[in-house]
Structure formats: C-alpha cells, structure tokens
Amino acid sequence: MIERKDAMQRVRLAHTRSLLDELRRAGPLSRAELVQRTGLSRTTLFDIIADLLARNVVVEREPVVEGQRGRGRPSSAVSLNPAAGQIVGIDLGRARINAVVANVGHDILAGGSRKVAASAAPSRRAAAAIALVEELVERHGVDLSTLEAVGLGLPGLVRDPGRPDGSHGLTTAARRTVDRFREHFGAPVVADNNSHLAALAEATWGAAQDSGNVVYVRWSDGVGGGLIVDGRPVRGAHGAAGELGHVSLDPHGEPCPCGGRGCLELRIRTSALIAECTARGEPVEEVAGLLDRAAAGAAIPAAVVRDAAGLLGHVIAGTVVQLDPSRVVIGGDLGRLGDLVLDPVRQAIRRLAIPRHPRRLEVVAARLGDDDGALGAVAAVLRHGAPDPQLAPPGAAGGPGRPGSRG
Amino acid sequence: MIERKDAMQRVRLAHTRSLLDELRRAGPLSRAELVQRTGLSRTTLFDIIADLLARNVVVEREPVVEGQRGRGRPSSAVSLNPAAGQIVGIDLGRARINAVVANVGHDILAGGSRKVAASAAPSRRAAAAIALVEELVERHGVDLSTLEAVGLGLPGLVRDPGRPDGSHGLTTAARRTVDRFREHFGAPVVADNNSHLAALAEATWGAAQDSGNVVYVRWSDGVGGGLIVDGRPVRGAHGAAGELGHVSLDPHGEPCPCGGRGCLELRIRTSALIAECTARGEPVEEVAGLLDRAAAGAAIPAAVVRDAAGLLGHVIAGTVVQLDPSRVVIGGDLGRLGDLVLDPVRQAIRRLAIPRHPRRLEVVAARLGDDDGALGAVAAVLRHGAPDPQLAPPGAAGGPGRPGSRG
C-alpha cells in the first residue's frame, strides 16, 4: 500500500513539476495554454492548479486575451506566486553595466544602467554593479528577502574551453567575479556569456519568442552571437559556441586578438566602421554619430554600414546553410538601424544560402533594448531548476533556489 | 484503488520504456551500464529486467568485457530480443545503392551494395534497391516476418524547406520513393538525407560514439554533412541543416547548381580535384586513381588533396567557432586518406578557430565504410519510438513499429 501511494505521488509530482517549469520559463499562461504546453488532461491540470492555488504556490493574474488575433474571450492567467522568489539579472558589459530585478512571476520590478570605463578593473566593475542593484532595490522598494539567484552576463569567454565535454567549468576570471556576487548576495550565481544571454532573452520575451531555431547576432563594437536549436540554447562541448564574430572571412587576413586571422569582427566592429567613414572622407563622432548619420541617410556612413552588413550576411548565410534556422535576429547597436542593416543580410542569404531551397526564414531586428543581457540573465535562472515547491514553500524563509541542478 | 494501481503501472511503464529506449539506441548493454544510463536504482532495474526476460522482450547476450581498458570482469549484456523486429536500411546514393538488414538487438544480419548509373530514373533505382534487399534476404536466410520499418537514405534535399517549423514534410520526389518502399515492404518508411544518416551511424557505431557535439562531413563527389548538438541530430527548422558543402567561400565566385555562388563543394568535389590534377600536369584515372595516387604520395595529386582539405578546414573552422564541437569526423571517399586530409583541417582549425581558446577538439576519420548511410538508416529507425511492448509482444504477428510517433 505504501509503495502504491508513493507511486501515485511520484506521478503527481512529475506533473506538478512540468507545470511549474512551464510557468517559470514562459511566465503567466492561461489554463488553455497550459493544457497545450504540458500535454496534461484538463481534469488533471485543473486539479493540480486548484491544489497549487490553495497552497499559494501559484496565483491568478489579471485577465489576458487569449489567441494571437485577439478574438478569444479574456481568461485569467495562472502565474507562479511572484512573492516566491526574486531574481537579479546583471550584464557586466565592457562599457556599460545593466541590471534588472524580476520575480518568478516574470514581473520586472526595477531596471537601470551605469557607464563604466572599459579600462576599469574587474573588482571595480563588480562593485559598481552591486551599487547599481542596491540603488535600484532602494529606489523601487523591492523586497529581496527571498532572492532565488543572481544571473550574471559577462563579455567574452565565461567557460573554460580547455575542459572536456559537459564539465563547463568557469574560467578563473569568471569564477572570481561569480564568487564576489555570491558572497555579496548570499545566493547562487548563474553566469554565461552576455551575447548568449541576450539570445535567450530574445527567445523568451523578444523577437524570437515563437521560433525554435534561431541565429542571434549582437552587433556592437564586438560581434557576438547565440544559437538556439530545437528550442534549446547551444552551448557547445566547452561552452564556447556562438562566436559568429570570429568566423574568418580570409584565412590570410589580418591577425585578430583572438589569435585567428581575417575575423568578421575586425571588419565590422563599430570602431572599424568609424575608421572607414574617416577613410572615405566623412568622419563621424563616435558610435552615436555613426548610427545617427547612417540612420539619417548620409551617403558615406550608410554605405559603410551596408557594406559591413553584407559581410555579416555572408557569414550568416553560411550559418543558415548549416543550421537551417527559421529566424535570424540582429541586435546590438547596429540592429537598431533596422532595414539598413537587415536588407543586406537578407540579400546575402537569398544569394548564397542555397537559393533553390525556398526557406521560410525571417531576418528581423532584436526587440529588446540595452537590458537584453540582464534580462537574459534572469531568463537563464528561470530555465534552471526551480526550488522544489515541497521543500521551499513560497513566502517561507526557505533556502535559495538550486540553479545549476539541471540544464 | 484502481486509480492507485494505474499510477503505479504508469511509473513502471515509464521506467520500462526508458530502459527499452536505451537498448534500442545503444544496443546490448551490461546491467551496470544500464544503471548509469537510465538513472534507475539497481533494485528497480534488475526487477524490470527480470520481468522483461521472463516475457522474452529482452534476452541475455554472450559476455562482453566491461570498461574501456578491458580490466573489468566479463559480465553478460542485456539486449532487446533480436527476434522482435528486423530493420532494413537502404542508402539510395547517386552512384551506388547500399543495403543492410539488421534487428532490434543491433545485429547486422546481411549487407551489400550495387552500382547504379547516376542517370537512372528514380523508379529504376528503387527497383534495384528492392532487388538487392531480396537477394540479401535470400542469400543470408533472413526472416523478415516481423519487419519493423525501413530506413531510407536519399541524396540531396529530402524534406521540403518551404514548410514552416516542425512540419518536416517530404519533398514530392522523396514522397514518391517512400511510397514505393512502403508498398513493397508493407512497413513504415523513415527517410532522411543520407549524409545526416551517415552522421547518425558514426555517432551510434563509429568515430563519434562517445561525443555529444559532432561535426560530420561526408566528402566524396558531393560534400554533405550532419551536425550533432548535445547528443541530438540537428535537422533545422525545415529539415535542411548540415549542408557544409554549400557554405560560400566567395560571394562573387562561380555559380553553383544550388543557386548560390562560390560554394565549397564546387572547389573540392572529387570531379574538381581530378580536373585540377590534369590542370597541374598529372592526370589521374577517376576517383580511384586520385585516391590511390594521393595515398601513394604522388606530389601533384597529394598537393591537390591537401589544398582542398585546407579549404574544407577553413569552412569547418567557422563551424567550430559557432558550434564548439568536441569532435570533427571526416567521412566519404576522401576521409579514407587519413592524415593527408585530416592534417590540413586540423591546421586550419588551429589557425582560425579562436586559437586563444584551447579547445579539446579531435579531428578524426570516419570509422564506417560505404554502408554508413544504410547503417544510419537503421539507426534512424532505432531512434524513433519502439512499438509498445505491451501492444506488440515479440514473436507475435503484431503490427509493424510506429516510427514517426516520436521525434
């Protein structure tokens, strides 16, 4: 008898977990959406939800309109109890730190940014990020008493690619930064490359929400990227996937700081575009000047951007041929120029990526702003395992979550 | 009470399925390996195996030596009952048809090949493949009375990339061929591109067995490929992933039959290498002559192959930067040349794929022979859902399996 009861409870727990996982990853959902996503029967699902509502693990949210075309009648959505856990997302970018505070119900409670000198030491950058979060928490009156975890985006290589498949160990520099945040916040820290995180944010809340196969490029002074295959972010065997900026256009080209030669990034990073404008006789003031002049249709800056977008398109066409995505998303400073950048990429794909394959492939601009990396850091925490609802009832002074236990 | 019993049975069934799935995918395994792969406790696992042995769903196989270094003591392996189902794997290549007959216990019962004219009509090629399978079955006395499914490898595009995410509909030509085989064999047919299938075969039985992130290239007259990310074959949003041969080396290069320009395949397909040998003053006789002369170290053919491998290496370096695999496998006719081909690829990756990332990446030759596509067709069937053991007891004249019911 005891064994039978155990078995029943295990099935019920498995169903409950799959429902809670959906709510963590996707945010508030109607019961109809939950039926579709979990594959559970209405009876089972409604029964589990009633139980979770009674235990305050989930809550009803304000009505949302069901259906993509707004034809359905409003129905209430179910959400994880927002009080159950807060998440801090930080993007420790080279020139700017972004931070957001969110909760497990997908509410963004606060957000802001702060400039840092590109030359600032890692410890100073970490201190600035901590000060920014404290300021946000204070200003918006956020309660971090059930802080679940901190998501942390870092530029460059976060995991050590010298390690074998699956170990995904952090680099020494990343580990030091992670330790600093863990000590300060007293919560687990989930760290990843900030371009990977921006890709995840676009897939969760932005331009790639409904697409399972995505190539994301973050084009600013660096050229980073993130790939999503069959709904899952691609990390690679050593955590070093997605570096579109270091695809070599010319094996005999100029040396790149990465150690390679002729990398795409050398040709299209914003500093190279600014230099190119000067070389063609129309100097621009920094990145803002380049973007403003190109957006205004000034002949030389616009041509420089178009030519660079064509090179990016050449590389992306190779990616399309190999990964066959349904969506290409261009983010970063340059993504904001819209069709000026998107059209040359579309054209390169049409010309080069097996034109006989009439793929349904959209090339779109990213939808999120400068906080994409910080939002992605929150999404990364939400993708990791939730604290067990039986172990840590919401509102209780339970331990922090257990990110890293899955994924 | 009834509900509780149902719940118990569901848990037991789920465990049984995960065990049977492992045996289908990986072949005979020791109990220790099964404990590791399924995550089930020894007690649960041994109990389920005893039940399955009693019901003849699985059988004990001859002792295998446990452990990679052969230090363990021999222990018997458990296998799906080989009598439970046969699988026919066919690779309908452009110049040669390969076929194998296997069973769900991973025994290869028969195999052979037959040349076909590249100009032969699809219906003649299908007829030749069917005749080949019948000859093999007759010669080796194979009983196909519980034929589960036919796996079918086809060159080129098998799925229609004009369709949206997830539909994976076959092209009209592929559908006609599939229908022909289904009618003849009276069994479901699983079809895919033969390079994708060769990649799957190498991951199941060959050079990429223990690697979750693999770039596979099949280099013969065409240059195809297959990608494996986190243990799963990459199909792409429209089933058109892995076409490394159509990465463009030069956006202004010569037109390719695919509609693109400057594709890698135009530069390194065997026919181009043969022409290049002639142009450099040392004509070779067909592919066999090229391979023999290059393997023998003849200066010009070897240099032509090395140069071509360098171009392939340039493209693969870009793939490595984006996907971060732990293994690159080179198959096809050229893969057989070993280091003559592998070394320039290794060198290009070392020079171009972010040399500051000290990745543990092996570049190796494929281990399987000409039957890799046919073996991959068998592996594709084994990766699809098994017939429910409760619905179709082995040995009974049950219906065929249900490939396609899972993805």
Coordinates of C-alpha atoms in Angstrom, one line a residue, chain A residues 205-401:
Chain A
W205 CA 10.4 37.9 -24.4
G206 CA 11.6 39.3 -27.7
A207 CA 11.9 38.8 -31.4
A208 CA 12.4 35.1 -31.4
Q209 CA 9.6 34.1 -28.9
D210 CA 7.8 31.7 -31.2
S211 CA 10.8 30.2 -33.1
G212 CA 12.7 27.1 -32.1
N213 CA 15.6 27.6 -34.4
V214 CA 17.3 30.9 -34.1
V215 CA 20.5 32.6 -35.1
Y216 CA 21.0 35.7 -32.9
V217 CA 23.8 38.2 -33.6
R218 CA 24.7 41.1 -31.2
W219 CA 26.5 43.6 -33.3
S220 CA 28.1 46.5 -31.5
D221 CA 31.8 47.1 -31.0
G222 CA 32.1 43.3 -30.6
V223 CA 30.2 40.8 -32.7
G224 CA 28.8 38.1 -30.5
G225 CA 26.0 35.6 -31.0
G226 CA 23.8 33.0 -29.6
L227 CA 22.2 29.9 -31.3
I228 CA 19.0 28.2 -30.4
V229 CA 18.4 24.7 -31.9
D230 CA 15.1 22.9 -31.4
G231 CA 14.2 25.3 -28.6
R232 CA 17.5 24.8 -26.7
P233 CA 20.4 27.3 -26.4
V234 CA 23.5 25.9 -27.9
R235 CA 26.5 26.0 -25.5
G236 CA 28.8 23.6 -27.3
A237 CA 31.1 21.0 -25.9
H238 CA 33.1 23.5 -24.0
G239 CA 30.7 26.4 -23.5
A240 CA 32.2 28.4 -26.3
A241 CA 29.6 28.3 -29.1
G242 CA 28.0 31.2 -30.9
E243 CA 31.1 33.3 -31.7
L244 CA 30.0 34.5 -35.2
G245 CA 32.3 37.5 -34.9
H246 CA 35.3 35.1 -35.1
V247 CA 34.4 33.3 -38.3
S248 CA 37.3 34.0 -40.6
L249 CA 36.5 35.8 -43.9
D250 CA 40.0 35.5 -45.1
P251 CA 42.5 32.9 -43.8
H252 CA 45.3 35.1 -44.8
G253 CA 43.7 38.3 -43.4
E254 CA 45.0 40.5 -40.6
P255 CA 45.6 38.9 -37.2
C256 CA 42.8 39.2 -34.6
P257 CA 43.2 39.5 -30.9
C258 CA 41.5 36.0 -30.7
G259 CA 44.6 34.6 -32.3
G260 CA 42.9 33.9 -35.6
R261 CA 43.1 35.8 -38.9
G262 CA 40.6 37.8 -41.0
C263 CA 37.8 37.5 -38.4
L264 CA 34.5 39.1 -39.3
E265 CA 34.6 41.2 -36.2
L266 CA 37.8 43.0 -37.3
R267 CA 35.9 44.2 -40.4
I268 CA 32.6 45.2 -38.9
R269 CA 33.0 46.2 -35.3
T270 CA 31.8 49.8 -34.8
S271 CA 35.4 51.1 -34.3
A272 CA 36.3 49.7 -37.7
L273 CA 33.2 51.4 -39.3
I274 CA 34.1 54.7 -37.7
A275 CA 37.6 54.5 -39.1
E276 CA 36.2 53.5 -42.5
C277 CA 33.9 56.6 -42.5
T278 CA 37.0 58.8 -41.9
A279 CA 39.0 56.9 -44.6
R280 CA 36.1 57.6 -47.1
G281 CA 36.1 61.3 -46.2
E282 CA 33.2 61.7 -43.8
P283 CA 34.4 61.4 -40.2
V284 CA 31.7 60.7 -37.6
E285 CA 31.6 61.3 -33.9
E286 CA 31.8 58.0 -32.0
V287 CA 29.2 55.3 -32.3
A288 CA 26.3 57.6 -31.7
G289 CA 27.4 59.8 -34.6
L290 CA 27.8 56.8 -36.9
L291 CA 24.4 55.5 -36.1
D292 CA 22.7 58.9 -36.3
R293 CA 24.3 59.8 -39.6
A294 CA 23.7 56.3 -41.1
A295 CA 20.0 56.4 -40.0
A296 CA 19.7 59.9 -41.4
G297 CA 20.8 58.5 -44.8
A298 CA 24.1 60.3 -45.1
A299 CA 25.7 58.6 -48.1
I300 CA 29.1 57.5 -46.7
P301 CA 28.1 56.3 -43.2
A302 CA 25.0 54.5 -44.7
A303 CA 27.2 52.9 -47.4
V304 CA 29.8 51.8 -44.8
V305 CA 27.1 50.2 -42.7
R306 CA 25.5 48.5 -45.7
D307 CA 28.9 47.0 -46.8
A308 CA 29.5 45.8 -43.3
A309 CA 26.0 44.3 -43.2
G310 CA 26.8 42.5 -46.4
L311 CA 29.9 40.9 -44.9
L312 CA 27.8 39.9 -41.8
G313 CA 25.2 38.5 -44.3
H314 CA 27.9 36.4 -45.9
V315 CA 28.8 34.7 -42.6
I316 CA 25.1 34.3 -41.6
A317 CA 24.4 32.7 -45.0
G318 CA 27.0 30.0 -44.1
T319 CA 25.3 29.6 -40.7
V320 CA 21.9 29.3 -42.4
V321 CA 23.2 26.6 -44.7
Q322 CA 24.4 24.6 -41.8
L323 CA 21.7 25.2 -39.1
D324 CA 18.6 25.9 -41.2
P325 CA 17.0 28.4 -38.7
S326 CA 13.6 29.9 -39.1
R327 CA 14.6 33.3 -37.7
V328 CA 17.7 35.4 -37.7
V329 CA 17.7 38.2 -35.1
I330 CA 20.1 41.1 -35.3
G331 CA 20.6 43.0 -32.0
G332 CA 23.2 45.3 -30.5
D333 CA 23.8 49.0 -31.6
L334 CA 23.6 48.2 -35.3
G335 CA 20.4 46.1 -35.0
R336 CA 18.7 49.4 -34.2
L337 CA 19.3 50.6 -37.7
G338 CA 16.6 48.3 -39.0
D339 CA 16.3 47.6 -42.7
L340 CA 19.6 49.5 -43.5
V341 CA 21.3 46.5 -41.8
L342 CA 18.6 43.8 -42.3
D343 CA 18.3 44.2 -46.1
P344 CA 21.9 43.5 -47.0
V345 CA 21.8 40.4 -44.7
R346 CA 18.5 39.2 -46.3
Q347 CA 20.1 39.8 -49.7
A348 CA 23.2 37.8 -48.8
I349 CA 21.1 34.9 -47.5
R350 CA 19.0 35.0 -50.7
R351 CA 22.1 35.0 -52.9
L352 CA 24.2 32.5 -51.1
A353 CA 22.3 30.2 -48.8
I354 CA 21.2 27.5 -51.3
P355 CA 18.7 29.8 -53.1
R356 CA 17.0 26.7 -54.6
H357 CA 15.7 26.0 -51.0
P358 CA 12.8 28.3 -50.6
R359 CA 13.1 28.5 -46.9
R360 CA 10.6 30.5 -44.8
L361 CA 13.3 32.5 -43.0
E362 CA 12.7 35.8 -41.4
V363 CA 15.5 38.3 -40.7
V364 CA 14.4 40.7 -38.0
A365 CA 15.8 43.3 -35.6
A366 CA 16.0 42.4 -31.9
R367 CA 13.1 43.8 -29.9
L368 CA 14.7 44.2 -26.5
G369 CA 16.9 47.2 -25.5
D370 CA 20.2 47.6 -23.8
D371 CA 18.9 45.5 -20.9
D372 CA 18.8 42.3 -23.1
G373 CA 21.8 40.8 -21.4
A374 CA 20.4 41.5 -17.9
L375 CA 17.0 40.1 -18.9
G376 CA 18.7 37.1 -20.4
A377 CA 20.5 36.5 -17.1
V378 CA 17.1 36.4 -15.4
A379 CA 15.8 34.0 -18.2
A380 CA 18.8 31.8 -17.6
V381 CA 17.9 31.5 -13.9
L382 CA 14.3 30.8 -14.8
R383 CA 15.5 28.0 -17.2
H384 CA 17.4 26.3 -14.4
G385 CA 15.6 24.1 -12.0
A386 CA 13.1 25.6 -9.7
P387 CA 13.4 25.1 -6.0
D388 CA 11.3 22.1 -5.1
P389 CA 7.8 23.5 -4.1
Q390 CA 7.6 20.9 -1.4
L391 CA 10.9 21.8 0.1
A392 CA 10.6 25.6 0.0
P393 CA 7.0 26.8 0.3
P394 CA 6.7 30.4 -1.1
G395 CA 6.9 33.2 1.5
A396 CA 8.7 30.9 3.9
A397 CA 12.2 31.9 4.7
G398 CA 13.4 28.9 2.7
G399 CA 16.8 28.4 1.2
P400 CA 17.7 29.9 -2.2
G401 CA 16.9 28.0 -5.4

